[in-house]
Amino acid sequence: MSRDINETKFSFKAFRNLKKGLGEFDAVVECNEVAIREFLKNLNTSHDPNKFIHDLAQQHGVRVDTVRIDIFSSRIRLFYVLSVMQQAEQFFDEFKKEYLTYYPIWTEKKEKDGETALDSILSNIFSSKERGINEIGKEIYQGFEYYRLVRNRFAHSETKDLKKINNQCLKISEYKEFYNAIFHSIDCPSQYHKINFNDFLLFTNII
């Protein structure tokens, strides 16, 4: 009997949990995206958008006084990014615990130095952050960093760090061809106030 038939590829349970969680969340987001697009299509073809929203709200027993349609879609997509980041953070925590069962040495994250959870993992696995970035690719690392900043601004305060986020967006815009070739990404990344469904797909693939 061939040895290859019985060969099993090793993977961390934390990684399998991450893929399962992202897959389940993808299905929810895709369904939600269909609902958003259908709502906007009907809104844009209505003779009186305000009345359309009012009537729809009454039909479903939801009180809606007013909504800024110009930011409606983007803010919902920002929630997508936030949720993906939550799953990434859960993975980082689970991965560290599982890794320690194989190799019981781990240098804790240096928060005072601005080290992120991903930085900490790269430093521990590859002996240094710089070597880790080379191993996973600067496009992956910098893409993760952009959406991490987006998530932090949305979750904590939308009054700071916009310049830093815009600069990071410009930086990874240089990798659009890479993202398109590897992840079939379309017109991403987007600026903070224009985050869309395609950004969610790109961030999910980066994770």
mmCIF file of C-alpha atoms in Angstrom:
data_model
loop_
_atom_site.group_PDB
_atom_site.id
_atom_site.type_symbol
_atom_site.label_atom_id
_atom_site.label_comp_id
_atom_site.label_asym_id
_atom_site.label_seq_id
_atom_site.Cartn_x
_atom_site.Cartn_y
_atom_site.Cartn_z
ATOM 1 C CA MET A 1 0.000 0.000 0.000
ATOM 2 C CA SER A 2 1.293 3.460 -0.860
ATOM 3 C CA ARG A 3 2.459 5.464 2.140
ATOM 4 C CA ASP A 4 0.874 8.590 0.597
ATOM 5 C CA ILE A 5 -2.621 7.180 0.950
ATOM 6 C CA ASN A 6 -2.403 7.258 4.755
ATOM 7 C CA GLU A 7 -0.540 10.557 4.941
ATOM 8 C CA THR A 8 -2.420 13.314 6.767
ATOM 9 C CA LYS A 9 -1.487 16.964 6.469
ATOM 10 C CA PHE A 10 -1.081 18.630 9.857
ATOM 11 C CA SER A 11 -2.944 21.821 10.669
ATOM 12 C CA PHE A 12 -3.594 23.658 13.908
ATOM 13 C CA LYS A 13 -7.086 23.266 15.338
ATOM 14 C CA ALA A 14 -7.102 27.051 15.769
ATOM 15 C CA PHE A 15 -6.659 27.415 12.014
ATOM 16 C CA ARG A 16 -9.461 24.959 11.255
ATOM 17 C CA ASN A 17 -11.731 26.858 13.653
ATOM 18 C CA LEU A 18 -10.823 30.114 11.924
ATOM 19 C CA LYS A 19 -11.669 28.788 8.458
ATOM 20 C CA LYS A 20 -14.960 27.358 9.705
ATOM 21 C CA GLY A 21 -15.886 30.618 11.455
ATOM 22 C CA LEU A 22 -15.017 32.768 8.460
ATOM 23 C CA GLY A 23 -16.980 30.492 6.145
ATOM 24 C CA GLU A 24 -20.091 30.673 8.300
ATOM 25 C CA PHE A 25 -19.794 34.449 8.619
ATOM 26 C CA ASP A 26 -19.296 34.806 4.853
ATOM 27 C CA ALA A 27 -22.684 33.210 4.266
ATOM 28 C CA VAL A 28 -24.381 35.633 6.674
ATOM 29 C CA VAL A 29 -22.683 38.667 5.123
ATOM 30 C CA GLU A 30 -23.488 37.595 1.573
ATOM 31 C CA CYS A 31 -27.173 37.221 2.462
ATOM 32 C CA ASN A 32 -27.094 40.597 4.187
ATOM 33 C CA GLU A 33 -25.433 42.138 1.145
ATOM 34 C CA VAL A 34 -28.237 40.868 -1.089
ATOM 35 C CA ALA A 35 -30.759 42.542 1.230
ATOM 36 C CA ILE A 36 -28.827 45.835 1.183
ATOM 37 C CA ARG A 37 -28.556 45.906 -2.597
ATOM 38 C CA GLU A 38 -32.235 45.064 -3.049
ATOM 39 C CA PHE A 39 -33.203 47.820 -0.608
ATOM 40 C CA LEU A 40 -31.017 50.407 -2.379
ATOM 41 C CA LYS A 41 -32.303 49.357 -5.802
ATOM 42 C CA ASN A 42 -35.915 49.842 -4.714
ATOM 43 C CA LEU A 43 -35.054 53.078 -2.917
ATOM 44 C CA ASN A 44 -33.369 54.534 -5.995
ATOM 45 C CA THR A 45 -36.337 53.715 -8.215
ATOM 46 C CA SER A 46 -38.958 55.092 -5.820
ATOM 47 C CA HIS A 47 -40.596 58.474 -6.515
ATOM 48 C CA ASP A 48 -40.286 59.554 -2.879
ATOM 49 C CA PRO A 49 -37.307 57.943 -1.056
ATOM 50 C CA ASN A 50 -38.314 59.275 2.364
ATOM 51 C CA LYS A 51 -41.844 57.912 2.018
ATOM 52 C CA PHE A 52 -40.447 54.601 0.767
ATOM 53 C CA ILE A 53 -38.318 54.244 3.914
ATOM 54 C CA HIS A 54 -41.207 55.344 6.148
ATOM 55 C CA ASP A 55 -43.662 52.882 4.600
ATOM 56 C CA LEU A 56 -41.164 50.021 4.709
ATOM 57 C CA ALA A 57 -40.362 50.747 8.349
ATOM 58 C CA GLN A 58 -44.051 50.737 9.261
ATOM 59 C CA GLN A 59 -44.565 47.494 7.355
ATOM 60 C CA HIS A 60 -41.877 45.759 9.433
ATOM 61 C CA GLY A 61 -42.630 47.493 12.741
ATOM 62 C CA VAL A 62 -39.312 49.337 12.873
ATOM 63 C CA ARG A 63 -39.011 53.010 13.742
ATOM 64 C CA VAL A 64 -36.776 54.908 11.326
ATOM 65 C CA ASP A 65 -36.824 58.683 11.560
ATOM 66 C CA THR A 66 -34.050 59.444 9.118
ATOM 67 C CA VAL A 67 -31.054 57.813 7.481
ATOM 68 C CA ARG A 68 -28.130 59.219 5.533
ATOM 69 C CA ILE A 69 -28.144 57.041 2.453
ATOM 70 C CA ASP A 70 -24.734 58.387 1.402
ATOM 71 C CA ILE A 71 -23.073 56.640 4.379
ATOM 72 C CA PHE A 72 -25.611 53.873 4.979
ATOM 73 C CA SER A 73 -23.830 51.158 2.976
ATOM 74 C CA SER A 74 -20.310 52.040 4.063
ATOM 75 C CA ARG A 75 -21.106 51.909 7.766
ATOM 76 C CA ILE A 76 -22.667 48.467 7.441
ATOM 77 C CA ARG A 77 -19.571 47.242 5.582
ATOM 78 C CA LEU A 78 -17.423 48.634 8.401
ATOM 79 C CA PHE A 79 -19.274 46.256 10.712
ATOM 80 C CA TYR A 80 -18.197 43.445 8.370
ATOM 81 C CA VAL A 81 -14.549 44.449 8.838
ATOM 82 C CA LEU A 82 -15.005 44.674 12.604
ATOM 83 C CA SER A 83 -16.476 41.159 12.751
ATOM 84 C CA VAL A 84 -13.701 39.640 10.644
ATOM 85 C CA MET A 85 -11.123 41.266 12.908
ATOM 86 C CA GLN A 86 -12.831 39.775 15.964
ATOM 87 C CA GLN A 87 -12.417 36.320 14.451
ATOM 88 C CA ALA A 88 -8.778 37.043 13.690
ATOM 89 C CA GLU A 89 -8.153 38.077 17.298
ATOM 90 C CA GLN A 90 -9.833 34.906 18.532
ATOM 91 C CA PHE A 91 -7.572 32.906 16.226
ATOM 92 C CA PHE A 92 -4.449 34.659 17.524
ATOM 93 C CA ASP A 93 -5.427 33.764 21.085
ATOM 94 C CA GLU A 94 -6.287 30.143 20.272
ATOM 95 C CA PHE A 95 -3.160 29.724 18.147
ATOM 96 C CA LYS A 96 -0.882 30.954 20.939
ATOM 97 C CA LYS A 97 -2.406 28.514 23.439
ATOM 98 C CA GLU A 98 -2.163 25.607 20.999
ATOM 99 C CA TYR A 99 1.385 26.499 19.949
ATOM 100 C CA LEU A 100 2.479 26.446 23.586
ATOM 101 C CA THR A 101 1.409 22.807 23.855
ATOM 102 C CA TYR A 102 4.089 21.981 21.260
ATOM 103 C CA TYR A 103 6.757 24.535 22.105
ATOM 104 C CA PRO A 104 6.415 26.043 25.595
ATOM 105 C CA ILE A 105 8.287 29.293 24.978
ATOM 106 C CA TRP A 106 6.512 32.529 24.087
ATOM 107 C CA THR A 107 7.604 36.161 24.353
ATOM 108 C CA GLU A 108 4.622 38.249 25.364
ATOM 109 C CA LYS A 109 3.407 41.151 23.238
ATOM 110 C CA LYS A 110 5.169 44.458 23.901
ATOM 111 C CA GLU A 111 2.134 46.744 23.955
ATOM 112 C CA LYS A 112 4.152 49.754 25.119
ATOM 113 C CA ASP A 113 6.189 49.492 21.921
ATOM 114 C CA GLY A 114 3.038 49.373 19.787
ATOM 115 C CA GLU A 115 3.438 45.694 18.980
ATOM 116 C CA THR A 116 0.250 44.132 17.624
ATOM 117 C CA ALA A 117 -0.993 40.571 18.104
ATOM 118 C CA LEU A 118 0.162 39.715 14.577
ATOM 119 C CA ASP A 119 3.576 41.284 15.237
ATOM 120 C CA SER A 120 3.882 39.117 18.346
ATOM 121 C CA ILE A 121 3.055 35.930 16.468
ATOM 122 C CA LEU A 122 5.519 36.725 13.679
ATOM 123 C CA SER A 123 8.251 37.473 16.219
ATOM 124 C CA ASN A 124 7.653 34.229 18.074
ATOM 125 C CA ILE A 125 7.317 31.947 15.053
ATOM 126 C CA PHE A 126 9.965 33.445 12.795
ATOM 127 C CA SER A 127 12.320 34.856 15.465
ATOM 128 C CA SER A 128 11.681 38.451 14.340
ATOM 129 C CA LYS A 129 8.846 40.566 12.978
ATOM 130 C CA GLU A 130 10.887 41.521 9.916
ATOM 131 C CA ARG A 131 11.631 37.901 9.006
ATOM 132 C CA GLY A 132 7.978 37.042 9.586
ATOM 133 C CA ILE A 133 6.843 39.771 7.185
ATOM 134 C CA ASN A 134 9.210 38.395 4.560
ATOM 135 C CA GLU A 135 7.754 34.925 5.062
ATOM 136 C CA ILE A 136 4.064 35.854 4.802
ATOM 137 C CA GLY A 137 4.628 38.713 2.346
ATOM 138 C CA LYS A 138 4.522 42.473 2.814
ATOM 139 C CA GLU A 139 1.252 42.596 0.852
ATOM 140 C CA ILE A 140 -0.455 40.374 3.446
ATOM 141 C CA TYR A 141 1.090 42.124 6.438
ATOM 142 C CA GLN A 142 0.389 45.684 5.259
ATOM 143 C CA GLY A 143 -3.126 44.731 4.098
ATOM 144 C CA PHE A 144 -3.881 43.319 7.537
ATOM 145 C CA GLU A 145 -2.470 46.459 9.132
ATOM 146 C CA TYR A 146 -4.748 48.688 7.047
ATOM 147 C CA TYR A 147 -7.942 46.882 7.976
ATOM 148 C CA ARG A 148 -6.782 46.671 11.595
ATOM 149 C CA LEU A 149 -6.545 50.471 11.636
ATOM 150 C CA VAL A 150 -9.962 50.731 9.960
ATOM 151 C CA ARG A 151 -11.473 48.462 12.581
ATOM 152 C CA ASN A 152 -9.860 50.365 15.462
ATOM 153 C CA ARG A 153 -11.091 53.721 14.216
ATOM 154 C CA PHE A 154 -14.625 52.468 13.697
ATOM 155 C CA ALA A 155 -14.768 50.596 17.005
ATOM 156 C CA HIS A 156 -13.142 53.211 19.232
ATOM 157 C CA SER A 157 -13.133 56.722 17.809
ATOM 158 C CA GLU A 158 -13.882 58.197 14.416
ATOM 159 C CA THR A 159 -12.190 61.462 15.370
ATOM 160 C CA LYS A 160 -8.565 60.330 15.168
ATOM 161 C CA ASP A 161 -5.987 58.508 13.044
ATOM 162 C CA LEU A 162 -7.645 59.305 9.703
ATOM 163 C CA LYS A 163 -4.368 60.586 8.261
ATOM 164 C CA LYS A 164 -2.590 57.408 9.362
ATOM 165 C CA ILE A 165 -5.325 55.268 7.827
ATOM 166 C CA ASN A 166 -5.255 57.220 4.561
ATOM 167 C CA ASN A 167 -1.472 56.855 4.362
ATOM 168 C CA GLN A 168 -1.763 53.105 4.954
ATOM 169 C CA CYS A 169 -4.457 52.877 2.278
ATOM 170 C CA LEU A 170 -2.155 54.611 -0.200
ATOM 171 C CA LYS A 171 0.645 52.229 0.740
ATOM 172 C CA ILE A 172 -1.326 49.073 0.050
ATOM 173 C CA SER A 173 -2.966 50.531 -3.045
ATOM 174 C CA GLU A 174 0.365 49.675 -4.666
ATOM 175 C CA TYR A 175 -0.529 46.006 -4.156
ATOM 176 C CA LYS A 176 -3.849 46.063 -6.039
ATOM 177 C CA GLU A 177 -2.493 43.877 -8.825
ATOM 178 C CA PHE A 178 -1.261 41.352 -6.258
ATOM 179 C CA TYR A 179 -4.621 41.258 -4.464
ATOM 180 C CA ASN A 180 -6.433 40.856 -7.765
ATOM 181 C CA ALA A 181 -4.153 38.038 -8.947
ATOM 182 C CA ILE A 182 -4.127 36.101 -5.655
ATOM 183 C CA PHE A 183 -7.577 36.852 -4.226
ATOM 184 C CA HIS A 184 -9.517 38.047 -7.310
ATOM 185 C CA SER A 185 -10.024 41.315 -5.450
ATOM 186 C CA ILE A 186 -11.886 44.092 -7.272
ATOM 187 C CA ASP A 187 -10.901 47.762 -6.816
ATOM 188 C CA CYS A 188 -9.535 47.305 -3.287
ATOM 189 C CA PRO A 189 -8.525 48.684 -0.886
ATOM 190 C CA SER A 190 -11.090 51.452 -0.451
ATOM 191 C CA GLN A 191 -10.644 54.560 1.672
ATOM 192 C CA TYR A 192 -12.177 54.511 5.151
ATOM 193 C CA HIS A 193 -15.410 56.309 4.240
ATOM 194 C CA LYS A 194 -15.860 54.132 1.142
ATOM 195 C CA ILE A 195 -15.338 50.658 2.599
ATOM 196 C CA ASN A 196 -17.480 48.198 0.628
ATOM 197 C CA PHE A 197 -18.317 44.522 0.267
ATOM 198 C CA ASN A 198 -15.169 43.878 -1.785
ATOM 199 C CA ASP A 199 -13.054 45.136 1.117
ATOM 200 C CA PHE A 200 -14.726 42.570 3.332
ATOM 201 C CA LEU A 201 -13.811 39.829 0.845
ATOM 202 C CA LEU A 202 -10.223 41.043 0.598
ATOM 203 C CA PHE A 203 -9.786 41.277 4.369
ATOM 204 C CA THR A 204 -11.259 37.806 4.828
ATOM 205 C CA ASN A 205 -8.757 36.403 2.318
ATOM 206 C CA ILE A 206 -5.880 38.252 3.990
ATOM 207 C CA ILE A 207 -6.860 36.723 7.329
#
